[in-house]
């Protein structure tokens, strides 16, 4: 169940109008679009609305067929969405509120999903607040421990690797990428895992170029993996563009990289070219 739908059910149980439910947290118009699934709600606003009506976030999740008094997969999925929203909106307070919500689950200290999501939110918070270079060693150590606490690179490990690329040294990342690709062939990987791995490999190639790490087995394997990904991925088109761009960049084909940037700019995608290495 989507969070907007759960909010609507909760509001009706409380016999409140949309304006009353939103209070002074959101406008009635914006809140209405959240209930209808047009907009997503960020972590800070969700928790503020629930607090306004005396509802604990863990009780809110448990109400809708989520695990009773435990942190399970359903809780992870919903809170992970809030973490992503908070990060992209640069909402550091929202990230702190998600961390606080995770801590209130009775089993959060001994639950790998809860610990993984908590350290993910913590790393993103520190990165936004202080910059990637100032993320503390304890957080990086915990990320690595949880990342490697799975022999098969599950979704949690992949998520942690994805967000930790800025703080890992290129030599260390090179070794990790080699291990990942050796265990995760595109043909034997779920759609969701393919999407995460594709993003990881593009970011790895970007960091390799910026670090003047232009050759290596992992770079060759990364391109080979990306070239085998099937068109079923929702971001397949952009994935192919990025793959071709970084292949040209690492090969020194400046004219080709310029043509790709011009193509993106001419089609109204200047925001994408802004973050491409040059």
PDB file of C-alpha atoms in Angstrom:
ATOM      1  CA  UNK A   1       0.000   0.000   0.000  1.00  0.00           C
ATOM      2  CA  UNK A   2       1.268   3.490  -0.880  1.00  0.00           C
ATOM      3  CA  UNK A   3       1.752   6.005   1.921  1.00  0.00           C
ATOM      4  CA  UNK A   4      -0.787   8.405   0.403  1.00  0.00           C
ATOM      5  CA  UNK A   5      -3.479   5.727   0.475  1.00  0.00           C
ATOM      6  CA  UNK A   6      -2.594   4.848   4.072  1.00  0.00           C
ATOM      7  CA  UNK A   7      -2.874   8.507   5.055  1.00  0.00           C
ATOM      8  CA  UNK A   8      -6.300   8.713   3.442  1.00  0.00           C
ATOM      9  CA  UNK A   9      -7.549   5.680   5.388  1.00  0.00           C
ATOM     10  CA  UNK A  10      -6.101   7.081   8.609  1.00  0.00           C
ATOM     11  CA  UNK A  11      -7.707  10.476   7.990  1.00  0.00           C
ATOM     12  CA  UNK A  12     -11.126   8.939   7.443  1.00  0.00           C
ATOM     13  CA  UNK A  13     -10.804   6.877  10.627  1.00  0.00           C
ATOM     14  CA  UNK A  14     -10.093  10.099  12.493  1.00  0.00           C
ATOM     15  CA  UNK A  15     -13.085  11.732  10.755  1.00  0.00           C
ATOM     16  CA  UNK A  16     -10.953  14.641   9.551  1.00  0.00           C
ATOM     17  CA  UNK A  17     -11.086  16.758   6.414  1.00  0.00           C
ATOM     18  CA  UNK A  18      -7.990  16.980   4.235  1.00  0.00           C
ATOM     19  CA  UNK A  19      -7.352  20.492   5.572  1.00  0.00           C
ATOM     20  CA  UNK A  20      -7.579  19.265   9.166  1.00  0.00           C
ATOM     21  CA  UNK A  21      -5.324  16.291   8.436  1.00  0.00           C
ATOM     22  CA  UNK A  22      -2.685  18.480   6.787  1.00  0.00           C
ATOM     23  CA  UNK A  23      -2.897  21.091   9.564  1.00  0.00           C
ATOM     24  CA  UNK A  24      -0.218  23.728   9.159  1.00  0.00           C
ATOM     25  CA  UNK A  25       2.264  21.186   7.767  1.00  0.00           C
ATOM     26  CA  UNK A  26       1.058  21.230   4.145  1.00  0.00           C
ATOM     27  CA  UNK A  27      -1.510  23.076   2.077  1.00  0.00           C
ATOM     28  CA  UNK A  28      -4.785  21.254   1.517  1.00  0.00           C
ATOM     29  CA  UNK A  29      -4.110  21.201  -2.234  1.00  0.00           C
ATOM     30  CA  UNK A  30      -0.675  19.601  -1.887  1.00  0.00           C
ATOM     31  CA  UNK A  31      -1.894  17.104   0.710  1.00  0.00           C
ATOM     32  CA  UNK A  32      -4.793  16.103  -1.562  1.00  0.00           C
ATOM     33  CA  UNK A  33      -2.325  15.237  -4.323  1.00  0.00           C
ATOM     34  CA  UNK A  34      -0.374  13.024  -1.904  1.00  0.00           C
ATOM     35  CA  UNK A  35      -3.510  11.027  -1.098  1.00  0.00           C
ATOM     36  CA  UNK A  36      -4.167  10.625  -4.829  1.00  0.00           C
ATOM     37  CA  UNK A  37      -0.596   9.489  -5.521  1.00  0.00           C
ATOM     38  CA  UNK A  38       0.287  12.539  -7.630  1.00  0.00           C
ATOM     39  CA  UNK A  39       2.933  13.780  -5.193  1.00  0.00           C
ATOM     40  CA  UNK A  40       5.096  11.878  -2.726  1.00  0.00           C
ATOM     41  CA  UNK A  41       5.396  13.079   0.841  1.00  0.00           C
ATOM     42  CA  UNK A  42       8.812  13.708   2.366  1.00  0.00           C
ATOM     43  CA  UNK A  43       9.913  12.229   5.667  1.00  0.00           C
ATOM     44  CA  UNK A  44       9.688  15.396   7.717  1.00  0.00           C
ATOM     45  CA  UNK A  45       6.153  16.253   6.566  1.00  0.00           C
ATOM     46  CA  UNK A  46       4.861  12.704   7.092  1.00  0.00           C
ATOM     47  CA  UNK A  47       6.212  12.493  10.621  1.00  0.00           C
ATOM     48  CA  UNK A  48       4.981  16.016  11.445  1.00  0.00           C
ATOM     49  CA  UNK A  49       1.452  15.158  10.263  1.00  0.00           C
ATOM     50  CA  UNK A  50       1.423  11.920  12.245  1.00  0.00           C
ATOM     51  CA  UNK A  51       2.748  13.716  15.341  1.00  0.00           C
ATOM     52  CA  UNK A  52       0.074  16.379  14.912  1.00  0.00           C
ATOM     53  CA  UNK A  53      -2.558  13.684  15.412  1.00  0.00           C
ATOM     54  CA  UNK A  54      -0.705  11.676  18.064  1.00  0.00           C
ATOM     55  CA  UNK A  55       0.234   8.775  15.763  1.00  0.00           C
ATOM     56  CA  UNK A  56       3.622   7.056  16.051  1.00  0.00           C
ATOM     57  CA  UNK A  57       5.185   6.273  12.675  1.00  0.00           C
ATOM     58  CA  UNK A  58       5.762   2.620  13.618  1.00  0.00           C
ATOM     59  CA  UNK A  59       2.073   2.284  14.589  1.00  0.00           C
ATOM     60  CA  UNK A  60       1.113   3.904  11.282  1.00  0.00           C
ATOM     61  CA  UNK A  61       3.090   1.307   9.324  1.00  0.00           C
ATOM     62  CA  UNK A  62       1.930  -1.620  11.462  1.00  0.00           C
ATOM     63  CA  UNK A  63      -1.703  -0.640  10.869  1.00  0.00           C
ATOM     64  CA  UNK A  64      -1.449  -1.506   7.185  1.00  0.00           C
ATOM     65  CA  UNK A  65      -0.396  -5.136   7.318  1.00  0.00           C
ATOM     66  CA  UNK A  66       3.190  -4.419   8.227  1.00  0.00           C
ATOM     67  CA  UNK A  67       5.127  -6.492  10.726  1.00  0.00           C
ATOM     68  CA  UNK A  68       3.809  -6.119  14.270  1.00  0.00           C
ATOM     69  CA  UNK A  69       6.290  -4.472  16.651  1.00  0.00           C
ATOM     70  CA  UNK A  70       9.231  -5.357  14.392  1.00  0.00           C
ATOM     71  CA  UNK A  71      11.205  -3.738  11.634  1.00  0.00           C
ATOM     72  CA  UNK A  72      10.583  -5.805   8.523  1.00  0.00           C
ATOM     73  CA  UNK A  73      10.715  -5.518   4.722  1.00  0.00           C
ATOM     74  CA  UNK A  74       7.540  -3.445   4.441  1.00  0.00           C
ATOM     75  CA  UNK A  75       8.838  -0.914   6.964  1.00  0.00           C
ATOM     76  CA  UNK A  76      12.172  -0.826   5.120  1.00  0.00           C
ATOM     77  CA  UNK A  77      10.535  -0.146   1.743  1.00  0.00           C
ATOM     78  CA  UNK A  78       8.410   2.731   3.047  1.00  0.00           C
ATOM     79  CA  UNK A  79      11.124   4.366   5.129  1.00  0.00           C
ATOM     80  CA  UNK A  80      13.670   3.881   2.344  1.00  0.00           C
ATOM     81  CA  UNK A  81      11.391   5.861   0.057  1.00  0.00           C
ATOM     82  CA  UNK A  82      11.296   8.636   2.671  1.00  0.00           C
ATOM     83  CA  UNK A  83      15.098   8.602   2.939  1.00  0.00           C
ATOM     84  CA  UNK A  84      15.386   8.987  -0.837  1.00  0.00           C
ATOM     85  CA  UNK A  85      12.888  11.841  -0.909  1.00  0.00           C
ATOM     86  CA  UNK A  86      14.650  13.624   1.952  1.00  0.00           C
ATOM     87  CA  UNK A  87      18.045  13.302   0.267  1.00  0.00           C
ATOM     88  CA  UNK A  88      16.930  14.597  -3.132  1.00  0.00           C
ATOM     89  CA  UNK A  89      15.178  17.518  -1.432  1.00  0.00           C
ATOM     90  CA  UNK A  90      18.322  18.160   0.680  1.00  0.00           C
ATOM     91  CA  UNK A  91      16.119  17.778   3.760  1.00  0.00           C
ATOM     92  CA  UNK A  92      18.611  17.052   6.547  1.00  0.00           C
ATOM     93  CA  UNK A  93      15.958  17.374   9.264  1.00  0.00           C
ATOM     94  CA  UNK A  94      13.858  14.778   7.432  1.00  0.00           C
ATOM     95  CA  UNK A  95      16.793  12.348   7.440  1.00  0.00           C
ATOM     96  CA  UNK A  96      17.219  12.825  11.187  1.00  0.00           C
ATOM     97  CA  UNK A  97      13.525  12.150  11.734  1.00  0.00           C
ATOM     98  CA  UNK A  98      13.731   8.890   9.780  1.00  0.00           C
ATOM     99  CA  UNK A  99      16.713   7.844  11.919  1.00  0.00           C
ATOM    100  CA  UNK A 100      14.686   8.632  15.044  1.00  0.00           C
ATOM    101  CA  UNK A 101      11.714   6.646  13.711  1.00  0.00           C
ATOM    102  CA  UNK A 102      13.931   3.606  13.007  1.00  0.00           C
ATOM    103  CA  UNK A 103      15.389   3.765  16.518  1.00  0.00           C
ATOM    104  CA  UNK A 104      11.902   3.470  18.029  1.00  0.00           C
ATOM    105  CA  UNK A 105      11.328  -0.006  16.589  1.00  0.00           C
ATOM    106  CA  UNK A 106      12.048  -2.527  19.375  1.00  0.00           C
ATOM    107  CA  UNK A 107      14.218  -4.773  17.221  1.00  0.00           C
ATOM    108  CA  UNK A 108      16.080  -2.081  15.270  1.00  0.00           C
ATOM    109  CA  UNK A 109      19.470  -2.658  16.940  1.00  0.00           C
ATOM    110  CA  UNK A 110      19.565  -6.335  15.961  1.00  0.00           C
ATOM    111  CA  UNK A 111      17.842  -6.083  12.584  1.00  0.00           C
ATOM    112  CA  UNK A 112      20.107  -5.865   9.514  1.00  0.00           C
ATOM    113  CA  UNK A 113      17.529  -4.016   7.415  1.00  0.00           C
ATOM    114  CA  UNK A 114      16.963  -1.427  10.150  1.00  0.00           C
ATOM    115  CA  UNK A 115      20.689  -0.967  10.771  1.00  0.00           C
ATOM    116  CA  UNK A 116      21.372  -0.704   7.049  1.00  0.00           C
ATOM    117  CA  UNK A 117      18.707   1.925   6.467  1.00  0.00           C
ATOM    118  CA  UNK A 118      19.783   3.840   9.559  1.00  0.00           C
ATOM    119  CA  UNK A 119      23.428   4.040   8.481  1.00  0.00           C
ATOM    120  CA  UNK A 120      22.329   4.929   4.936  1.00  0.00           C
ATOM    121  CA  UNK A 121      20.315   7.866   6.285  1.00  0.00           C
ATOM    122  CA  UNK A 122      23.220   8.811   8.570  1.00  0.00           C
ATOM    123  CA  UNK A 123      25.752   8.785   5.730  1.00  0.00           C
ATOM    124  CA  UNK A 124      23.472  10.854   3.493  1.00  0.00           C
ATOM    125  CA  UNK A 125      22.834  13.293   6.340  1.00  0.00           C
ATOM    126  CA  UNK A 126      26.547  13.817   6.970  1.00  0.00           C
ATOM    127  CA  UNK A 127      27.229  14.132   3.251  1.00  0.00           C
ATOM    128  CA  UNK A 128      24.596  16.854   2.849  1.00  0.00           C
ATOM    129  CA  UNK A 129      25.491  18.647   6.076  1.00  0.00           C
ATOM    130  CA  UNK A 130      29.282  18.561   5.969  1.00  0.00           C
ATOM    131  CA  UNK A 131      30.329  17.167   2.569  1.00  0.00           C
ATOM    132  CA  UNK A 132      31.451  13.621   1.583  1.00  0.00           C
ATOM    133  CA  UNK A 133      35.037  14.238   2.685  1.00  0.00           C
ATOM    134  CA  UNK A 134      33.916  14.865   6.288  1.00  0.00           C
ATOM    135  CA  UNK A 135      31.810  11.739   6.836  1.00  0.00           C
ATOM    136  CA  UNK A 136      33.155  10.196  10.042  1.00  0.00           C
ATOM    137  CA  UNK A 137      35.174   6.973  10.081  1.00  0.00           C
ATOM    138  CA  UNK A 138      32.670   5.197  12.336  1.00  0.00           C
ATOM    139  CA  UNK A 139      29.876   5.652   9.793  1.00  0.00           C
ATOM    140  CA  UNK A 140      32.066   4.466   6.903  1.00  0.00           C
ATOM    141  CA  UNK A 141      33.137   1.424   8.949  1.00  0.00           C
ATOM    142  CA  UNK A 142      29.531   0.513   9.721  1.00  0.00           C
ATOM    143  CA  UNK A 143      28.548   0.892   6.058  1.00  0.00           C
ATOM    144  CA  UNK A 144      31.330  -1.495   5.040  1.00  0.00           C
ATOM    145  CA  UNK A 145      30.435  -4.048   7.726  1.00  0.00           C
ATOM    146  CA  UNK A 146      26.807  -4.184   6.620  1.00  0.00           C
ATOM    147  CA  UNK A 147      27.692  -4.046   2.924  1.00  0.00           C
ATOM    148  CA  UNK A 148      29.901  -7.119   3.151  1.00  0.00           C
ATOM    149  CA  UNK A 149      27.581  -8.992   5.517  1.00  0.00           C
ATOM    150  CA  UNK A 150      26.062 -10.801   2.544  1.00  0.00           C
ATOM    151  CA  UNK A 151      27.787 -13.238   0.194  1.00  0.00           C
ATOM    152  CA  UNK A 152      25.319 -12.604  -2.596  1.00  0.00           C
ATOM    153  CA  UNK A 153      25.086  -8.790  -2.801  1.00  0.00           C
ATOM    154  CA  UNK A 154      21.460  -8.377  -1.754  1.00  0.00           C
ATOM    155  CA  UNK A 155      19.487  -5.164  -2.297  1.00  0.00           C
ATOM    156  CA  UNK A 156      20.620  -3.649   1.000  1.00  0.00           C
ATOM    157  CA  UNK A 157      24.298  -4.240   0.174  1.00  0.00           C
ATOM    158  CA  UNK A 158      23.812  -2.728  -3.272  1.00  0.00           C
ATOM    159  CA  UNK A 159      22.074   0.345  -1.834  1.00  0.00           C
ATOM    160  CA  UNK A 160      24.900   0.854   0.645  1.00  0.00           C
ATOM    161  CA  UNK A 161      27.520   0.522  -2.086  1.00  0.00           C
ATOM    162  CA  UNK A 162      25.624   2.982  -4.270  1.00  0.00           C
ATOM    163  CA  UNK A 163      25.617   5.752  -1.670  1.00  0.00           C
ATOM    164  CA  UNK A 164      29.162   5.097  -0.407  1.00  0.00           C
ATOM    165  CA  UNK A 165      30.929   5.549  -3.778  1.00  0.00           C
ATOM    166  CA  UNK A 166      31.875   9.190  -2.990  1.00  0.00           C
ATOM    167  CA  UNK A 167      33.679   8.164   0.230  1.00  0.00           C
ATOM    168  CA  UNK A 168      35.475   5.038  -1.006  1.00  0.00           C
ATOM    169  CA  UNK A 169      38.988   5.233  -2.414  1.00  0.00           C
ATOM    170  CA  UNK A 170      39.157   4.363  -6.113  1.00  0.00           C
ATOM    171  CA  UNK A 171      41.518   1.413  -5.491  1.00  0.00           C
ATOM    172  CA  UNK A 172      39.138  -0.022  -2.911  1.00  0.00           C
ATOM    173  CA  UNK A 173      36.149   0.603  -5.157  1.00  0.00           C
ATOM    174  CA  UNK A 174      37.917  -1.070  -8.066  1.00  0.00           C
ATOM    175  CA  UNK A 175      38.279  -4.265  -6.025  1.00  0.00           C
ATOM    176  CA  UNK A 176      34.659  -4.137  -4.821  1.00  0.00           C
ATOM    177  CA  UNK A 177      33.310  -3.662  -8.363  1.00  0.00           C
ATOM    178  CA  UNK A 178      35.290  -6.684  -9.549  1.00  0.00           C
ATOM    179  CA  UNK A 179      33.771  -8.803  -6.768  1.00  0.00           C
ATOM    180  CA  UNK A 180      30.266  -7.529  -7.483  1.00  0.00           C
ATOM    181  CA  UNK A 181      30.367  -8.224 -11.223  1.00  0.00           C
ATOM    182  CA  UNK A 182      31.825 -11.695 -10.726  1.00  0.00           C
ATOM    183  CA  UNK A 183      28.771 -12.632  -8.633  1.00  0.00           C
ATOM    184  CA  UNK A 184      26.028 -10.707 -10.438  1.00  0.00           C
ATOM    185  CA  UNK A 185      25.637 -11.514 -14.133  1.00  0.00           C
ATOM    186  CA  UNK A 186      22.920  -9.423 -15.865  1.00  0.00           C
ATOM    187  CA  UNK A 187      21.051 -12.526 -17.042  1.00  0.00           C
ATOM    188  CA  UNK A 188      20.709 -13.854 -13.480  1.00  0.00           C
ATOM    189  CA  UNK A 189      19.794 -10.603 -11.743  1.00  0.00           C
ATOM    190  CA  UNK A 190      16.398  -9.124 -10.850  1.00  0.00           C
ATOM    191  CA  UNK A 191      15.164  -5.967 -12.588  1.00  0.00           C
ATOM    192  CA  UNK A 192      15.565  -3.898  -9.408  1.00  0.00           C
ATOM    193  CA  UNK A 193      19.109  -5.191  -8.828  1.00  0.00           C
ATOM    194  CA  UNK A 194      20.005  -4.464 -12.463  1.00  0.00           C
ATOM    195  CA  UNK A 195      18.862  -0.865 -12.023  1.00  0.00           C
ATOM    196  CA  UNK A 196      20.942  -0.378  -8.867  1.00  0.00           C
ATOM    197  CA  UNK A 197      24.031  -2.108 -10.289  1.00  0.00           C
ATOM    198  CA  UNK A 198      23.804  -0.088 -13.512  1.00  0.00           C
ATOM    199  CA  UNK A 199      23.766   3.130 -11.494  1.00  0.00           C
ATOM    200  CA  UNK A 200      26.701   1.899  -9.385  1.00  0.00           C
ATOM    201  CA  UNK A 201      28.775   1.084 -12.473  1.00  0.00           C
ATOM    202  CA  UNK A 202      28.104   4.444 -14.137  1.00  0.00           C
ATOM    203  CA  UNK A 203      29.121   6.242 -10.933  1.00  0.00           C
ATOM    204  CA  UNK A 204      32.206   4.012 -10.682  1.00  0.00           C
ATOM    205  CA  UNK A 205      33.247   4.958 -14.236  1.00  0.00           C
ATOM    206  CA  UNK A 206      32.686   8.616 -13.394  1.00  0.00           C
ATOM    207  CA  UNK A 207      34.882   8.370 -10.296  1.00  0.00           C
ATOM    208  CA  UNK A 208      37.517   6.362 -12.182  1.00  0.00           C
ATOM    209  CA  UNK A 209      37.847   9.129 -14.762  1.00  0.00           C
ATOM    210  CA  UNK A 210      37.962  11.900 -12.152  1.00  0.00           C
ATOM    211  CA  UNK A 211      40.619   9.920 -10.244  1.00  0.00           C
ATOM    212  CA  UNK A 212      42.719   9.390 -13.418  1.00  0.00           C
ATOM    213  CA  UNK A 213      42.132   5.646 -12.988  1.00  0.00           C
ATOM    214  CA  UNK A 214      41.715   5.062 -16.699  1.00  0.00           C
ATOM    215  CA  UNK A 215      42.559   1.391 -17.121  1.00  0.00           C
ATOM    216  CA  UNK A 216      41.908  -1.792 -15.197  1.00  0.00           C
ATOM    217  CA  UNK A 217      40.063  -5.070 -15.280  1.00  0.00           C
ATOM    218  CA  UNK A 218      37.084  -3.701 -13.361  1.00  0.00           C
ATOM    219  CA  UNK A 219      36.587  -0.911 -15.892  1.00  0.00           C
ATOM    220  CA  UNK A 220      36.548  -3.443 -18.731  1.00  0.00           C
ATOM    221  CA  UNK A 221      34.130  -5.663 -16.788  1.00  0.00           C
ATOM    222  CA  UNK A 222      31.889  -2.696 -15.979  1.00  0.00           C
ATOM    223  CA  UNK A 223      31.486  -1.790 -19.663  1.00  0.00           C
ATOM    224  CA  UNK A 224      30.883  -5.432 -20.576  1.00  0.00           C
ATOM    225  CA  UNK A 225      28.191  -5.733 -17.879  1.00  0.00           C
ATOM    226  CA  UNK A 226      26.472  -2.518 -18.974  1.00  0.00           C
ATOM    227  CA  UNK A 227      26.483  -3.568 -22.626  1.00  0.00           C
ATOM    228  CA  UNK A 228      24.646  -6.809 -21.746  1.00  0.00           C
ATOM    229  CA  UNK A 229      21.779  -5.165 -19.867  1.00  0.00           C
ATOM    230  CA  UNK A 230      18.464  -5.773 -21.644  1.00  0.00           C
ATOM    231  CA  UNK A 231      16.042  -3.025 -22.748  1.00  0.00           C
ATOM    232  CA  UNK A 232      13.473  -3.945 -20.065  1.00  0.00           C
ATOM    233  CA  UNK A 233      15.004  -1.455 -17.634  1.00  0.00           C
ATOM    234  CA  UNK A 234      12.993   1.744 -17.320  1.00  0.00           C
ATOM    235  CA  UNK A 235      16.174   3.843 -17.566  1.00  0.00           C
ATOM    236  CA  UNK A 236      17.637   1.790 -20.436  1.00  0.00           C
ATOM    237  CA  UNK A 237      17.880   4.707 -22.874  1.00  0.00           C
ATOM    238  CA  UNK A 238      19.814   6.950 -20.488  1.00  0.00           C
ATOM    239  CA  UNK A 239      21.915   3.988 -19.403  1.00  0.00           C
ATOM    240  CA  UNK A 240      23.070   3.438 -22.993  1.00  0.00           C
ATOM    241  CA  UNK A 241      23.833   7.134 -23.412  1.00  0.00           C
ATOM    242  CA  UNK A 242      25.874   7.228 -20.202  1.00  0.00           C
ATOM    243  CA  UNK A 243      27.700   4.005 -21.106  1.00  0.00           C
ATOM    244  CA  UNK A 244      28.670   5.396 -24.515  1.00  0.00           C
ATOM    245  CA  UNK A 245      29.655   8.715 -22.960  1.00  0.00           C
ATOM    246  CA  UNK A 246      32.017   7.239 -20.374  1.00  0.00           C
ATOM    247  CA  UNK A 247      33.443   4.783 -22.880  1.00  0.00           C
ATOM    248  CA  UNK A 248      34.339   7.725 -25.118  1.00  0.00           C
ATOM    249  CA  UNK A 249      35.603   9.774 -22.178  1.00  0.00           C
ATOM    250  CA  UNK A 250      37.895   7.051 -20.845  1.00  0.00           C
ATOM    251  CA  UNK A 251      39.126   6.367 -24.391  1.00  0.00           C
ATOM    252  CA  UNK A 252      39.977  10.008 -24.962  1.00  0.00           C
ATOM    253  CA  UNK A 253      37.366  10.526 -27.712  1.00  0.00           C
ATOM    254  CA  UNK A 254      36.632  14.179 -26.896  1.00  0.00           C
ATOM    255  CA  UNK A 255      34.656  14.835 -30.087  1.00  0.00           C
ATOM    256  CA  UNK A 256      32.254  11.999 -29.290  1.00  0.00           C
ATOM    257  CA  UNK A 257      31.684  13.184 -25.708  1.00  0.00           C
ATOM    258  CA  UNK A 258      30.998  16.682 -27.028  1.00  0.00           C
ATOM    259  CA  UNK A 259      28.391  15.326 -29.480  1.00  0.00           C
ATOM    260  CA  UNK A 260      26.637  13.399 -26.697  1.00  0.00           C
ATOM    261  CA  UNK A 261      26.505  16.492 -24.459  1.00  0.00           C
ATOM    262  CA  UNK A 262      25.158  18.573 -27.337  1.00  0.00           C
ATOM    263  CA  UNK A 263      22.500  15.931 -28.036  1.00  0.00           C
ATOM    264  CA  UNK A 264      21.338  16.037 -24.393  1.00  0.00           C
ATOM    265  CA  UNK A 265      21.350  19.843 -24.326  1.00  0.00           C
ATOM    266  CA  UNK A 266      19.431  20.093 -27.623  1.00  0.00           C
ATOM    267  CA  UNK A 267      16.733  17.846 -26.172  1.00  0.00           C
ATOM    268  CA  UNK A 268      16.230  19.865 -22.998  1.00  0.00           C
ATOM    269  CA  UNK A 269      18.330  17.696 -20.706  1.00  0.00           C
ATOM    270  CA  UNK A 270      20.855  20.269 -19.525  1.00  0.00           C
ATOM    271  CA  UNK A 271      20.484  19.002 -15.947  1.00  0.00           C
ATOM    272  CA  UNK A 272      21.984  15.676 -17.031  1.00  0.00           C
ATOM    273  CA  UNK A 273      24.980  17.194 -18.795  1.00  0.00           C
ATOM    274  CA  UNK A 274      25.752  19.389 -15.792  1.00  0.00           C
ATOM    275  CA  UNK A 275      26.846  16.359 -13.753  1.00  0.00           C
ATOM    276  CA  UNK A 276      28.781  14.570 -16.487  1.00  0.00           C
ATOM    277  CA  UNK A 277      32.553  14.465 -16.059  1.00  0.00           C
ATOM    278  CA  UNK A 278      34.465  16.333 -18.782  1.00  0.00           C
TER     279      UNK A 278
END
